[in-house]
Short mmCIF file of C-alpha atoms in Angstrom, two decimals:
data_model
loop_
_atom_site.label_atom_id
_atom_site.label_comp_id
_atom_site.label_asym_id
_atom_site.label_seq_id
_atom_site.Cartn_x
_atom_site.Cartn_y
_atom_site.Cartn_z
CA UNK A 1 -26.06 42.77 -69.80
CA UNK A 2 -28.76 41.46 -68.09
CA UNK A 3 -29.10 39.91 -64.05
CA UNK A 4 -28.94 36.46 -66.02
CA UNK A 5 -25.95 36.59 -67.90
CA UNK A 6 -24.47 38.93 -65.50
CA UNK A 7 -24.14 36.02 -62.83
CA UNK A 8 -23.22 33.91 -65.04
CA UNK A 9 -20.25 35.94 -66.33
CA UNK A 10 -19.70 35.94 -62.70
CA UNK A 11 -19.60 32.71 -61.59
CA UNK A 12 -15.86 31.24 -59.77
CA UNK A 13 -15.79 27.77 -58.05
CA UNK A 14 -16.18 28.92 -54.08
CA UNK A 15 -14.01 26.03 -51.69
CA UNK A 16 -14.53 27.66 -48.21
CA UNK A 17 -17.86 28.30 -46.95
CA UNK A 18 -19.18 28.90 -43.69
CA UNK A 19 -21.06 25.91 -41.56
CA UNK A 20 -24.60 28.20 -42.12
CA UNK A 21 -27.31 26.20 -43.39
CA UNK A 22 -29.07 26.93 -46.23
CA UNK A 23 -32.92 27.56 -45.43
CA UNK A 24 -35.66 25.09 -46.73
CA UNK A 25 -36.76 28.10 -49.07
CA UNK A 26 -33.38 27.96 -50.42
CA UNK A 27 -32.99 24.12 -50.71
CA UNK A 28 -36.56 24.20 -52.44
CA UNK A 29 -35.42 27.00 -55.11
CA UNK A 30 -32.60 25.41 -55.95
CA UNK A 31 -33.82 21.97 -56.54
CA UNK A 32 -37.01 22.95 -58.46
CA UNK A 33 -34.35 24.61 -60.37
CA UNK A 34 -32.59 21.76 -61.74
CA UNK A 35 -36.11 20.02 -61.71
CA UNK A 36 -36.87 22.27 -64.70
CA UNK A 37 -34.02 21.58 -67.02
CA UNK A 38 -34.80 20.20 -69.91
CA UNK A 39 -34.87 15.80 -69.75
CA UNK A 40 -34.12 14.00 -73.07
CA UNK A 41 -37.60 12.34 -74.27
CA UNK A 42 -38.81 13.52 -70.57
CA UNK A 43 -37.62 10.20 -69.55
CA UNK A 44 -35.78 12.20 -66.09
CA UNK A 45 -33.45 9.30 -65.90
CA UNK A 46 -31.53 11.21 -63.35
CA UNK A 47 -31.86 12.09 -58.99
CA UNK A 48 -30.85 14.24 -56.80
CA UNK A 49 -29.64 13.55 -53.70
CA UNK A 50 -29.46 16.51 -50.65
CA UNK A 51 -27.32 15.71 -48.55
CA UNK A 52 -27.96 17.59 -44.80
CA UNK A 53 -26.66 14.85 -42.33
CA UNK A 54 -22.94 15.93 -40.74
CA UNK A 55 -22.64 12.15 -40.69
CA UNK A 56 -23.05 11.50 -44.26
CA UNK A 57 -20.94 14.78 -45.53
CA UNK A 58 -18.23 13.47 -43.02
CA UNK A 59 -18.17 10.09 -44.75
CA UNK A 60 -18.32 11.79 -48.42
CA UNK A 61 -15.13 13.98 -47.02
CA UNK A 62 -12.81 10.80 -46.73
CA UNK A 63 -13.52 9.80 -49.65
CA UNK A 64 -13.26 13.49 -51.80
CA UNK A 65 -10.45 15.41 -49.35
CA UNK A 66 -11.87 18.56 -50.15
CA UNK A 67 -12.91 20.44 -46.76
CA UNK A 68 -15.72 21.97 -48.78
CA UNK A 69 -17.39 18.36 -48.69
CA UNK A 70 -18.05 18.63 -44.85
CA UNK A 71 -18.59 22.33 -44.39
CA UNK A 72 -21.35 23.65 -46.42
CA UNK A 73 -24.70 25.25 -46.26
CA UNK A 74 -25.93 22.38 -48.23
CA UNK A 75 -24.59 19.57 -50.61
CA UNK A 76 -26.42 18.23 -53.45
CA UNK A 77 -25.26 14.49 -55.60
CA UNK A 78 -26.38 14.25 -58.84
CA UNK A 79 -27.07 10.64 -60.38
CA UNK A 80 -27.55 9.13 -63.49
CA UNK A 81 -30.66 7.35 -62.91
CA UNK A 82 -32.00 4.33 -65.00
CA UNK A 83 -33.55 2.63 -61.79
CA UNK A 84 -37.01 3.91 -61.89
CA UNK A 85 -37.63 3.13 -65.21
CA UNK A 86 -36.12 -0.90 -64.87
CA UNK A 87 -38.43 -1.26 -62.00
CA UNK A 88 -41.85 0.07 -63.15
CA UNK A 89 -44.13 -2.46 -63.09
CA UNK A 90 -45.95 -1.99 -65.74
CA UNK A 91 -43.12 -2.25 -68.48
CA UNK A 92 -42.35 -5.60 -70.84
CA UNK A 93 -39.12 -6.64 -69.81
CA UNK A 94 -38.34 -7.87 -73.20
CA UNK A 95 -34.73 -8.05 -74.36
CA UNK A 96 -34.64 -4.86 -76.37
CA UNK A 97 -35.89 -3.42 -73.02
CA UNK A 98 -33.28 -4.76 -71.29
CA UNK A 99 -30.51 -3.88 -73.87
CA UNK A 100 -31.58 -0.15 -74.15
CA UNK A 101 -30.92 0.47 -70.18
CA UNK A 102 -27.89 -1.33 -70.50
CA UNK A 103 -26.55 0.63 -73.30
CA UNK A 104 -23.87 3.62 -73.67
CA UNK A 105 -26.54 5.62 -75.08
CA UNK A 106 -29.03 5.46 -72.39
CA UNK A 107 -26.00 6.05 -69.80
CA UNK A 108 -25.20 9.24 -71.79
CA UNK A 109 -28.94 10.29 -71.92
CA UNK A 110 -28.97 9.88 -67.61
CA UNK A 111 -25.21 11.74 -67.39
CA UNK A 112 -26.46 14.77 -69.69
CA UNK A 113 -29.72 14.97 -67.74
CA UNK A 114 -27.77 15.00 -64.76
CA UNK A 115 -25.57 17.36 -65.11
CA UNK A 116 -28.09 20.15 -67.07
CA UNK A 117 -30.40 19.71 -63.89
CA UNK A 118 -27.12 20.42 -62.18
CA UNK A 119 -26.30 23.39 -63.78
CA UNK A 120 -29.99 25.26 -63.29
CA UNK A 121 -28.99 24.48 -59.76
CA UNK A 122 -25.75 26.27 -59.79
CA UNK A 123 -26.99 28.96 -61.54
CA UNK A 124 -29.71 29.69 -59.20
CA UNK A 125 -27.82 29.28 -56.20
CA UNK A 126 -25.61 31.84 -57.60
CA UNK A 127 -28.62 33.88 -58.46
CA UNK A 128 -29.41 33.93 -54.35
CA UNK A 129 -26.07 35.13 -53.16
CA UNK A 130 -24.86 32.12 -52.73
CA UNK A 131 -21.74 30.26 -54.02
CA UNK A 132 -21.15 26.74 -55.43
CA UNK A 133 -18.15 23.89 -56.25
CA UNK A 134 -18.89 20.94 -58.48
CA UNK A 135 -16.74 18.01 -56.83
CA UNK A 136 -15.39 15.11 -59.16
CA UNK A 137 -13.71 14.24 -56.12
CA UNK A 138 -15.91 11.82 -55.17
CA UNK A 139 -15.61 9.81 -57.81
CA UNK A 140 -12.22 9.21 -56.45
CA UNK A 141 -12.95 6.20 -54.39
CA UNK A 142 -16.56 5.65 -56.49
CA UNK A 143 -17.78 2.25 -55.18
CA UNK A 144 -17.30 3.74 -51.20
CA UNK A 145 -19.33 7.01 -52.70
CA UNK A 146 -22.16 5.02 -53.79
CA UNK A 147 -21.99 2.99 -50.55
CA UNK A 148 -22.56 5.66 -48.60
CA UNK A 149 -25.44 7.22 -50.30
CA UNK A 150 -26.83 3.44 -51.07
CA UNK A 151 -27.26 3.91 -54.68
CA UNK A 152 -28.80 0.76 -56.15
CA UNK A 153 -28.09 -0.82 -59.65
CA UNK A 154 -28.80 1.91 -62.41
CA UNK A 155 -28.09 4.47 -60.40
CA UNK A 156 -24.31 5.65 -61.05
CA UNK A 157 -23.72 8.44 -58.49
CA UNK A 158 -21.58 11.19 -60.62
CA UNK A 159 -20.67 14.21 -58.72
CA UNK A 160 -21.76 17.05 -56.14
CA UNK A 161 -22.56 20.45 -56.13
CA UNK A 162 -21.50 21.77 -52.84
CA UNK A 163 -23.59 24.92 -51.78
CA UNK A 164 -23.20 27.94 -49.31
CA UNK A 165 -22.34 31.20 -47.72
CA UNK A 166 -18.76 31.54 -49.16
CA UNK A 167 -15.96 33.08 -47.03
CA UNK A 168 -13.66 34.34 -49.72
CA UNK A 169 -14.14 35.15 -52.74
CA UNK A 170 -11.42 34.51 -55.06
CA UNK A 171 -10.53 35.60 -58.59
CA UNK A 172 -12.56 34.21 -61.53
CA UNK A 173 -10.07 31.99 -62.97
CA UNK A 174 -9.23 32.60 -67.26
CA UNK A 175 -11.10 30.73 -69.57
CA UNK A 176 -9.06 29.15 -72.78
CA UNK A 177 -9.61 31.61 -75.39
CA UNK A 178 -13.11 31.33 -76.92
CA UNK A 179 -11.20 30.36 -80.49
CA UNK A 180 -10.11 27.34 -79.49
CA UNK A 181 -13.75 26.32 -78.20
CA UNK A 182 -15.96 27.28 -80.53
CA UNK A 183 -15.75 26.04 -84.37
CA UNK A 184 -17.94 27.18 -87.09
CA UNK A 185 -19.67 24.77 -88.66
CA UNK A 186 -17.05 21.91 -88.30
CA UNK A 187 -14.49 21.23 -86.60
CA UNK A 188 -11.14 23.09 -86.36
CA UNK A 189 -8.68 21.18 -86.94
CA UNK A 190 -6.03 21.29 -83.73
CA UNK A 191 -3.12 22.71 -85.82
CA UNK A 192 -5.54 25.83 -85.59
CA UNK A 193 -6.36 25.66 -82.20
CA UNK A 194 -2.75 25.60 -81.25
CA UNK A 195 -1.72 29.23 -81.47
CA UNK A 196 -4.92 30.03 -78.35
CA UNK A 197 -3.81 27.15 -76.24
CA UNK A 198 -0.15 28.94 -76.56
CA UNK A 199 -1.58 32.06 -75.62
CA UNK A 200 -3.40 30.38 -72.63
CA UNK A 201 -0.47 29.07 -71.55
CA UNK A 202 0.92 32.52 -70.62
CA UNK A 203 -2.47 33.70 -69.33
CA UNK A 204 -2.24 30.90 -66.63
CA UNK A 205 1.38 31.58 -66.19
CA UNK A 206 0.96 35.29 -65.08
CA UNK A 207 -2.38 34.13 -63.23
CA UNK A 208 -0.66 31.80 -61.15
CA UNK A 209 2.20 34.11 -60.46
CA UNK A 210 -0.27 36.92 -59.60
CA UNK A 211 -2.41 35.54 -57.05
CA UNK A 212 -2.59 35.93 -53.62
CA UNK A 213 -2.26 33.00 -52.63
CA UNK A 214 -1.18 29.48 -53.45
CA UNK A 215 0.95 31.25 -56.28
CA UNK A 216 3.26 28.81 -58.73
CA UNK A 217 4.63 28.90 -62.04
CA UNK A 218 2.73 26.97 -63.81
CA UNK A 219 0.76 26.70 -67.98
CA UNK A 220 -2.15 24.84 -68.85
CA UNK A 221 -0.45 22.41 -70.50
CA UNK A 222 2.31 21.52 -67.78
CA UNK A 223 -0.89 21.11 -65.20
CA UNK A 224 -2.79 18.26 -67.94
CA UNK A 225 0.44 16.80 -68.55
CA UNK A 226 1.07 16.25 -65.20
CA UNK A 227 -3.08 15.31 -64.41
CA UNK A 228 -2.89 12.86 -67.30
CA UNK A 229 0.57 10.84 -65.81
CA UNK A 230 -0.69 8.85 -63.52
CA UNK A 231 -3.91 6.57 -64.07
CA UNK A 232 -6.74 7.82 -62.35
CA UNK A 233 -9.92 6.46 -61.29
CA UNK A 234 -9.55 3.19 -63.66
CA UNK A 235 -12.39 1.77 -61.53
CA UNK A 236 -15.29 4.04 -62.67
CA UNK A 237 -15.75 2.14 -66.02
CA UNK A 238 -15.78 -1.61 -64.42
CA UNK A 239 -18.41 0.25 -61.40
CA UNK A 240 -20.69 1.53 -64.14
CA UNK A 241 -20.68 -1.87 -66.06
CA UNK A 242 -21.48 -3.40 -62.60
CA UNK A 243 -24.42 -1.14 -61.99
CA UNK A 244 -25.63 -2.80 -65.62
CA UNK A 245 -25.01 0.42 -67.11
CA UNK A 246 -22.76 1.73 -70.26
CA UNK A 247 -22.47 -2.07 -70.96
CA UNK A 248 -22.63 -1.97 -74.94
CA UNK B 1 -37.90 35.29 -57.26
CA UNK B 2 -35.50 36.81 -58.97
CA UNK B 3 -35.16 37.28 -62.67
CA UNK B 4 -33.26 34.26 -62.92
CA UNK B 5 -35.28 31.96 -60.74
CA UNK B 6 -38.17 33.24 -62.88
CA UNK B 7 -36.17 32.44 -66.39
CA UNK B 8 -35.51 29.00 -65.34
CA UNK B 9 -38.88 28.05 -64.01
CA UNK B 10 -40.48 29.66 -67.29
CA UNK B 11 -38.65 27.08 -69.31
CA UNK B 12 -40.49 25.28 -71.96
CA UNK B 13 -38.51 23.69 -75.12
CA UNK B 14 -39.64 25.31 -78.66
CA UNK B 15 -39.97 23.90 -81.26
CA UNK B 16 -41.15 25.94 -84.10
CA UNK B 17 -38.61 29.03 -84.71
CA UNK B 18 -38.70 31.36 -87.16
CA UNK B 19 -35.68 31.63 -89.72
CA UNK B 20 -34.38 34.77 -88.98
CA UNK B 21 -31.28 34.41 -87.71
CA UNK B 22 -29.63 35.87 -84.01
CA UNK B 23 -27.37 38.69 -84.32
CA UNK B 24 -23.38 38.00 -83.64
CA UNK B 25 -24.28 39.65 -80.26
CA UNK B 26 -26.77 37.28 -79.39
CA UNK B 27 -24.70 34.61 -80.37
CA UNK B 28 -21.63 35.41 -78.67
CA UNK B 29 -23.38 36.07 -75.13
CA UNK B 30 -24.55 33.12 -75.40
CA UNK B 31 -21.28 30.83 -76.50
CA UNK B 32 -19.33 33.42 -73.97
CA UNK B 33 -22.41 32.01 -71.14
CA UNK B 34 -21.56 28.45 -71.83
CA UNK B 35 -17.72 29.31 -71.86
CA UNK B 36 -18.26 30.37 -67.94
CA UNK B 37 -19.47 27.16 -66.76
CA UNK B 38 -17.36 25.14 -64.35
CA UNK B 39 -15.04 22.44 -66.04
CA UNK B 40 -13.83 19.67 -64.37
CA UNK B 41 -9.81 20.45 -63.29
CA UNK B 42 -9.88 23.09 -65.64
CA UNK B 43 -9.18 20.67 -68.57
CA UNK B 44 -12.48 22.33 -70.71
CA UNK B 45 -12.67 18.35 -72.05
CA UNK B 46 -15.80 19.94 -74.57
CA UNK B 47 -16.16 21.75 -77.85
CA UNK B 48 -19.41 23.58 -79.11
CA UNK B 49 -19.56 23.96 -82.75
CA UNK B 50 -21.98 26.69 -84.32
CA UNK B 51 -23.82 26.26 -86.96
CA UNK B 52 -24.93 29.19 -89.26
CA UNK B 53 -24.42 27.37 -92.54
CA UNK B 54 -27.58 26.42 -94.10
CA UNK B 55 -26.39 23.51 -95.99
CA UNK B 56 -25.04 21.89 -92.93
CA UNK B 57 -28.26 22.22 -91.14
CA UNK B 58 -29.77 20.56 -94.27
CA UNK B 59 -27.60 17.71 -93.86
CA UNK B 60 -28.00 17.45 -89.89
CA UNK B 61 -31.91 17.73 -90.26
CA UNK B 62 -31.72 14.90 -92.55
CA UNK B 63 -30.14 13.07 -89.74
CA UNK B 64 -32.42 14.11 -86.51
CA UNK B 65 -35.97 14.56 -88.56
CA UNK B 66 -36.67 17.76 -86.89
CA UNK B 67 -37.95 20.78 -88.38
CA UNK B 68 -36.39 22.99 -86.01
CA UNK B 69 -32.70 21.38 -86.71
CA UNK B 70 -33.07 23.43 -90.01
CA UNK B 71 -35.04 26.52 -89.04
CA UNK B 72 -33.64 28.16 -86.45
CA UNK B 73 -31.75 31.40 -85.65
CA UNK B 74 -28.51 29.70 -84.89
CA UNK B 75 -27.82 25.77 -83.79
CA UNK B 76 -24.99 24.80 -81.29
CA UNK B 77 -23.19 21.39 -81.36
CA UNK B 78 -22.01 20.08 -78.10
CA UNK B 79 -18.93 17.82 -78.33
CA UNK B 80 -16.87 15.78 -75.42
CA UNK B 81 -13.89 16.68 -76.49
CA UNK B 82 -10.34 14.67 -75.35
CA UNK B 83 -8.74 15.42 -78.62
CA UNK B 84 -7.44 18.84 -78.14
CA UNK B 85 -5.11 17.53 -75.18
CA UNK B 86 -4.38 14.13 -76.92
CA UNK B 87 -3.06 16.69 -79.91
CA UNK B 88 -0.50 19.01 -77.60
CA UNK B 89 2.93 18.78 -78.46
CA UNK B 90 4.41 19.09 -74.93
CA UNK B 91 2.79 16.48 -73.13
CA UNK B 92 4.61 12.74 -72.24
CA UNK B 93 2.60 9.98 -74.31
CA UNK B 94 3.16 7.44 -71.75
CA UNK B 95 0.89 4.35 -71.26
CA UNK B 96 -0.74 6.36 -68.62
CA UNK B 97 -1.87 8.94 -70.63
CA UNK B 98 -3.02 6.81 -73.31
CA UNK B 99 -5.31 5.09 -70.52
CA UNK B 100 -6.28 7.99 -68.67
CA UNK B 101 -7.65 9.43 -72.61
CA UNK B 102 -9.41 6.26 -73.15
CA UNK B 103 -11.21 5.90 -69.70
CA UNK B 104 -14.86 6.29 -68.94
CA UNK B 105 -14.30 8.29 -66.56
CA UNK B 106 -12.48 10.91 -69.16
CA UNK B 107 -15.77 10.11 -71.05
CA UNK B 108 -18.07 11.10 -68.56
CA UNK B 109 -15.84 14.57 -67.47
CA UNK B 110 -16.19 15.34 -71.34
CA UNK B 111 -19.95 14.71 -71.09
CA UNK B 112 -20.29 16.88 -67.90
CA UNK B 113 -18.27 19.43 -69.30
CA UNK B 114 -20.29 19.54 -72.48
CA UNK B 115 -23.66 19.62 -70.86
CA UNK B 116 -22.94 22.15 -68.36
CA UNK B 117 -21.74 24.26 -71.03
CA UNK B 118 -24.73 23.75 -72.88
CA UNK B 119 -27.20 24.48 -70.01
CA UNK B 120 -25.35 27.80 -69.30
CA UNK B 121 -25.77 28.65 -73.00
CA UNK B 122 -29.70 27.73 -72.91
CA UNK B 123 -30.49 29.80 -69.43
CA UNK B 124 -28.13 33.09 -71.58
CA UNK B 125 -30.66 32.51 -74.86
CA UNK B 126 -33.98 32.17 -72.59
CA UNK B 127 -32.87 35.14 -70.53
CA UNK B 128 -32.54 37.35 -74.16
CA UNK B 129 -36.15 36.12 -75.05
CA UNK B 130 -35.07 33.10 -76.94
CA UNK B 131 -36.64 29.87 -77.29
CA UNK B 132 -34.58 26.79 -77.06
CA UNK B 133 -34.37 22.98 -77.69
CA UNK B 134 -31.69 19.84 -77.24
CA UNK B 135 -31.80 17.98 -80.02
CA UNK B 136 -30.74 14.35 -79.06
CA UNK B 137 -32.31 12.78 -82.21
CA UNK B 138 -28.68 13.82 -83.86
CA UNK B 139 -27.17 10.53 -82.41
CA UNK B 140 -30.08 8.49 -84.63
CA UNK B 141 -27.19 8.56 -86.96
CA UNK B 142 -24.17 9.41 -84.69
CA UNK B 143 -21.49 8.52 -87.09
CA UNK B 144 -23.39 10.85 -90.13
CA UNK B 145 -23.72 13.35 -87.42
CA UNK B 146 -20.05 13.20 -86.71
CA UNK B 147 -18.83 12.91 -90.51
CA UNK B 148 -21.17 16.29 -90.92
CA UNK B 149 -19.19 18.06 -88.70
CA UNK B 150 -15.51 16.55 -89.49
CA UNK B 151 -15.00 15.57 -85.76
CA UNK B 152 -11.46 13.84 -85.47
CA UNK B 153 -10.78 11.09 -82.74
CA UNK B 154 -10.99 11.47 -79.17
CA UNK B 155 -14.59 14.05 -80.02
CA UNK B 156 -17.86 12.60 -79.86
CA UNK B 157 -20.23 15.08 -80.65
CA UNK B 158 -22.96 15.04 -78.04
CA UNK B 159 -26.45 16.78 -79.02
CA UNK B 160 -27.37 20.22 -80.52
CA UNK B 161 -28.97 23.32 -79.25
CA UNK B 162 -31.47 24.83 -80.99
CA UNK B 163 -31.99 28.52 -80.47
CA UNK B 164 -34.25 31.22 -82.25
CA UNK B 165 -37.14 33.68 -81.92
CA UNK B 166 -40.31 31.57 -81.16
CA UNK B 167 -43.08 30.95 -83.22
CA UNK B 168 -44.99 29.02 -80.61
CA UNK B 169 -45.08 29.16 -76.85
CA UNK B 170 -46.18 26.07 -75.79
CA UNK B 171 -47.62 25.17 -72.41
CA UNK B 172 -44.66 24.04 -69.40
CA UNK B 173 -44.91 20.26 -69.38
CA UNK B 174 -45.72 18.70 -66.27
CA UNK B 175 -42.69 16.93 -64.55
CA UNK B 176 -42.15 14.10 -62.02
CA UNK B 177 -43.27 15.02 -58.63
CA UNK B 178 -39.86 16.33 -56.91
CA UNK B 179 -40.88 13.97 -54.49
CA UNK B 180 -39.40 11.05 -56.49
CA UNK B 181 -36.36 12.71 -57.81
CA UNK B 182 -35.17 14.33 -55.43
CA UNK B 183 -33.88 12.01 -52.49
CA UNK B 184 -32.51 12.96 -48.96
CA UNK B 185 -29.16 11.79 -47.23
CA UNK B 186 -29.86 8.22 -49.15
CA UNK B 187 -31.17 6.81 -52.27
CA UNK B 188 -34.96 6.40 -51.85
CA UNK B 189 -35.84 2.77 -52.57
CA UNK B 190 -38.25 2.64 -55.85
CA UNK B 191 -41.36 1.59 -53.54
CA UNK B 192 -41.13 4.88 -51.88
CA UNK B 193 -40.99 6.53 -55.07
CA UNK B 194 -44.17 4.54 -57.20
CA UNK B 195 -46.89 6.60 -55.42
CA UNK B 196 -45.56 9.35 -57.23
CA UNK B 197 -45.21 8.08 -60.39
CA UNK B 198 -48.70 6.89 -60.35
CA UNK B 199 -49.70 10.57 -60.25
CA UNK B 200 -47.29 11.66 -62.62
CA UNK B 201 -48.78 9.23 -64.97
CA UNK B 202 -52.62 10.78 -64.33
CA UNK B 203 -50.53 14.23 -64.41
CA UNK B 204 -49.59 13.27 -67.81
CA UNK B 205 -52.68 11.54 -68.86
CA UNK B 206 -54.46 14.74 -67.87
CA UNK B 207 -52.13 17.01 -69.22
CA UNK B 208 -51.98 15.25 -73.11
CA UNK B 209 -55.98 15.31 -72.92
CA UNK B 210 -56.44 18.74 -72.45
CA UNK B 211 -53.58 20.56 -74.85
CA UNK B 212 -54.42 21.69 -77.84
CA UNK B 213 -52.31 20.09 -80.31
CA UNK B 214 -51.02 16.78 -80.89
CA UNK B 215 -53.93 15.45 -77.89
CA UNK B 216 -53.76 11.64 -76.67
CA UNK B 217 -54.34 9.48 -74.17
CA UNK B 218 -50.79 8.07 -72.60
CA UNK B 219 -49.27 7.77 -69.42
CA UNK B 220 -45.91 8.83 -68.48
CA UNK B 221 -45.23 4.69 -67.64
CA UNK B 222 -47.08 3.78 -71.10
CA UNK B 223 -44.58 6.25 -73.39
CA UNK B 224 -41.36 5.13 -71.12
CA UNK B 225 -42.83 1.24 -72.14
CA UNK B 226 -43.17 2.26 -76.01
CA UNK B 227 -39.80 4.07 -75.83
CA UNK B 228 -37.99 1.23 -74.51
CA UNK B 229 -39.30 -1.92 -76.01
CA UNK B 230 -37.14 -1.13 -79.74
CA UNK B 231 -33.07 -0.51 -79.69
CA UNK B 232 -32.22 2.39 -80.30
CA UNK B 233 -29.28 3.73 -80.87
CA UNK B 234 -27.48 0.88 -80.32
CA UNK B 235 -24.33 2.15 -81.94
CA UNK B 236 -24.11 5.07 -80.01
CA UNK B 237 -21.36 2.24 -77.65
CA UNK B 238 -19.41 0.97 -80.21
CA UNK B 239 -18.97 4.49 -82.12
CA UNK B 240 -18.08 6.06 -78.96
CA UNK B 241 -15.11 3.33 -78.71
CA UNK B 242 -13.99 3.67 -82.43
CA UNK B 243 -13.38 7.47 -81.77
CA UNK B 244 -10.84 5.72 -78.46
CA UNK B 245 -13.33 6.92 -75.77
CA UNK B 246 -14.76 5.16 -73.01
CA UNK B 247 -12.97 2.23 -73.65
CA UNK B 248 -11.83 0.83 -70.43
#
């Protein structure tokens, strides 16, 4: 196993780190890092916003909860990013112009650029010693998390990558079983999946029970049913529609 | 830098592979890479299909055009996949859950999920000496694509991953100045950003003039203008709905 897929193997979400910066060195690692992911057509229809300002993390924190918002070495936003492209000057704004930005194609190409830029960056912050947490949670209140980072239209602010010196380490959390992932050459059909989601179901069970702390009894599939029974962030689809993206 | 620092900033996509095909080793540190990445909540909202089966490649070049969609050493499919919890026996089919399925913003965690995945899976394969390339030009035809690999509702399958042994190491491609992607505290307005984009495009200009192969004379602004100015892919939205995705 090489250093590569050794960190990898490695990697757990870390959601306590200490207030130390990261250094500029680090910063500029990282983000040349996700820089060199691959971009469909090389169109980069994503950015990246560092976030370094207490005042700013603060105001992300109220809207995500999560204390690992505010105290960080560093916290990155990724964005899908069809801005810089509508304003060039030197583009026709005909109407197939127009239609292609607004479309749920061109949204997908900016969310997939996003988050593959995103992932060099986790991956390389990991490589450093240091450890990482995606957040979703800002999406919870989406409209007051573009606010904040004053995200004009085209630009859909997704989620963060929240970077540091972690103070605990905790377990790596069990995957579903590889099976029920990965098909070969089409897809299985879910009556075949079944018998690994069963099986993951007790591996979350006794993983819950086992650990240290915030232990509960608890499968998979009692944790989605419960996610999935209450509407949750009905908003982002009518935001993204306002930002003239995903529109068709 | 580190080995992994170096992997990712080495990263060129390939294009030309030869046929011979990775060992089940290679393959499954690879799919077992992408299996690490972080999923949103846990709820793994992705599938990755591998394809070894020549005839299926056949069918899926015929689709994207590329050479490499057929000769390669072994070609992932990434999926957003809500299907597997729509399908589980246990869970409460209440309105909720219905709406919560259909969402965008279930559309866009199965999109994250997907690509993350993916970009774990291309960092494993580059760090074992393999070339890579996503394949986007599989949604020219999204519903073939899908029919191809029997994807039931609630998947959309996303783009491929090409992976093999090289036949061609092409030069890094120039990207974006960081400058104008990457964006502190706030969203940089686009007049801040043009002055790089202006050099990008002489980058680029540069850059096309002096490669070997395939040489022209194009700005980055001129290709985003040809790009743009035909719709494409315009079903992409509407298939994405029929499969009850990012509907609301």
């Amino acid at each position: 196993m090489n250093q590569i897929i050794e960190t990898i193997m490695n990697h757990r979400s870390i959601r306590k780190f200490s207030d130390k910066p990261l250094t500029n060195d680090q910063i500029k690692t990282i983000v040349e890092s996700a820089h060199r992911a691959s971009s469909s057509s090389n169109v980069m229809a994503y950015s990246i916003i560092g976030v370094s300002d207490q005042e700013v993390k603060d105001k992300l924190h109220a809207i995500s909860g999560h204390d690992h918002v505010k105290t960080n070495g560093h916290l990155l936003i990724f964005c899908a990013d069809l801005h810089r492209i509508e304003q060039l000057d030197e583009v026709e704004r005909s109407e197939a112009f127009q239609e292609n930005l607004e479309s749920t194609e061109q949204f997908i190409v900016g969310t997939i650029d996003a988050a593959l830029a995103a992932q060099n960056a986790a991956v390389a912050a990991e490589s450093l010693g240091l450890g990482i947490c995606y957040l979703g949670s800002l999406r919870n209140d989406i409209e007051a998390f573009n606010d904040v980072l004053k995200a004009p239209s085209h630009v859909v602010p997704l989620f963060g990558l929240a970077i540091g010196h972690p103070r605990e380490i905790p377990d790596i959390k069990p995957r579903m079983p590889l099976q029920a992932i990965y098909h070969e050459n089409e897809y299985i059909p879910f009556e075949k999946q079944k018998h690994y989601i069963q099986e993951y179901d007790q591996t979350m069970k006794d993983y819950y029970e086992s650990r240290n702390s915030n232990n509960k009894q608890e499968t998979w599939t009692e944790q989605i049913n419960q996610k999935y029974q209450k509407p949750t962030r009905m908003d982002v689809g009518p935001f993204v529609k306002s930002k003239n993206l995903n529109k068709r």
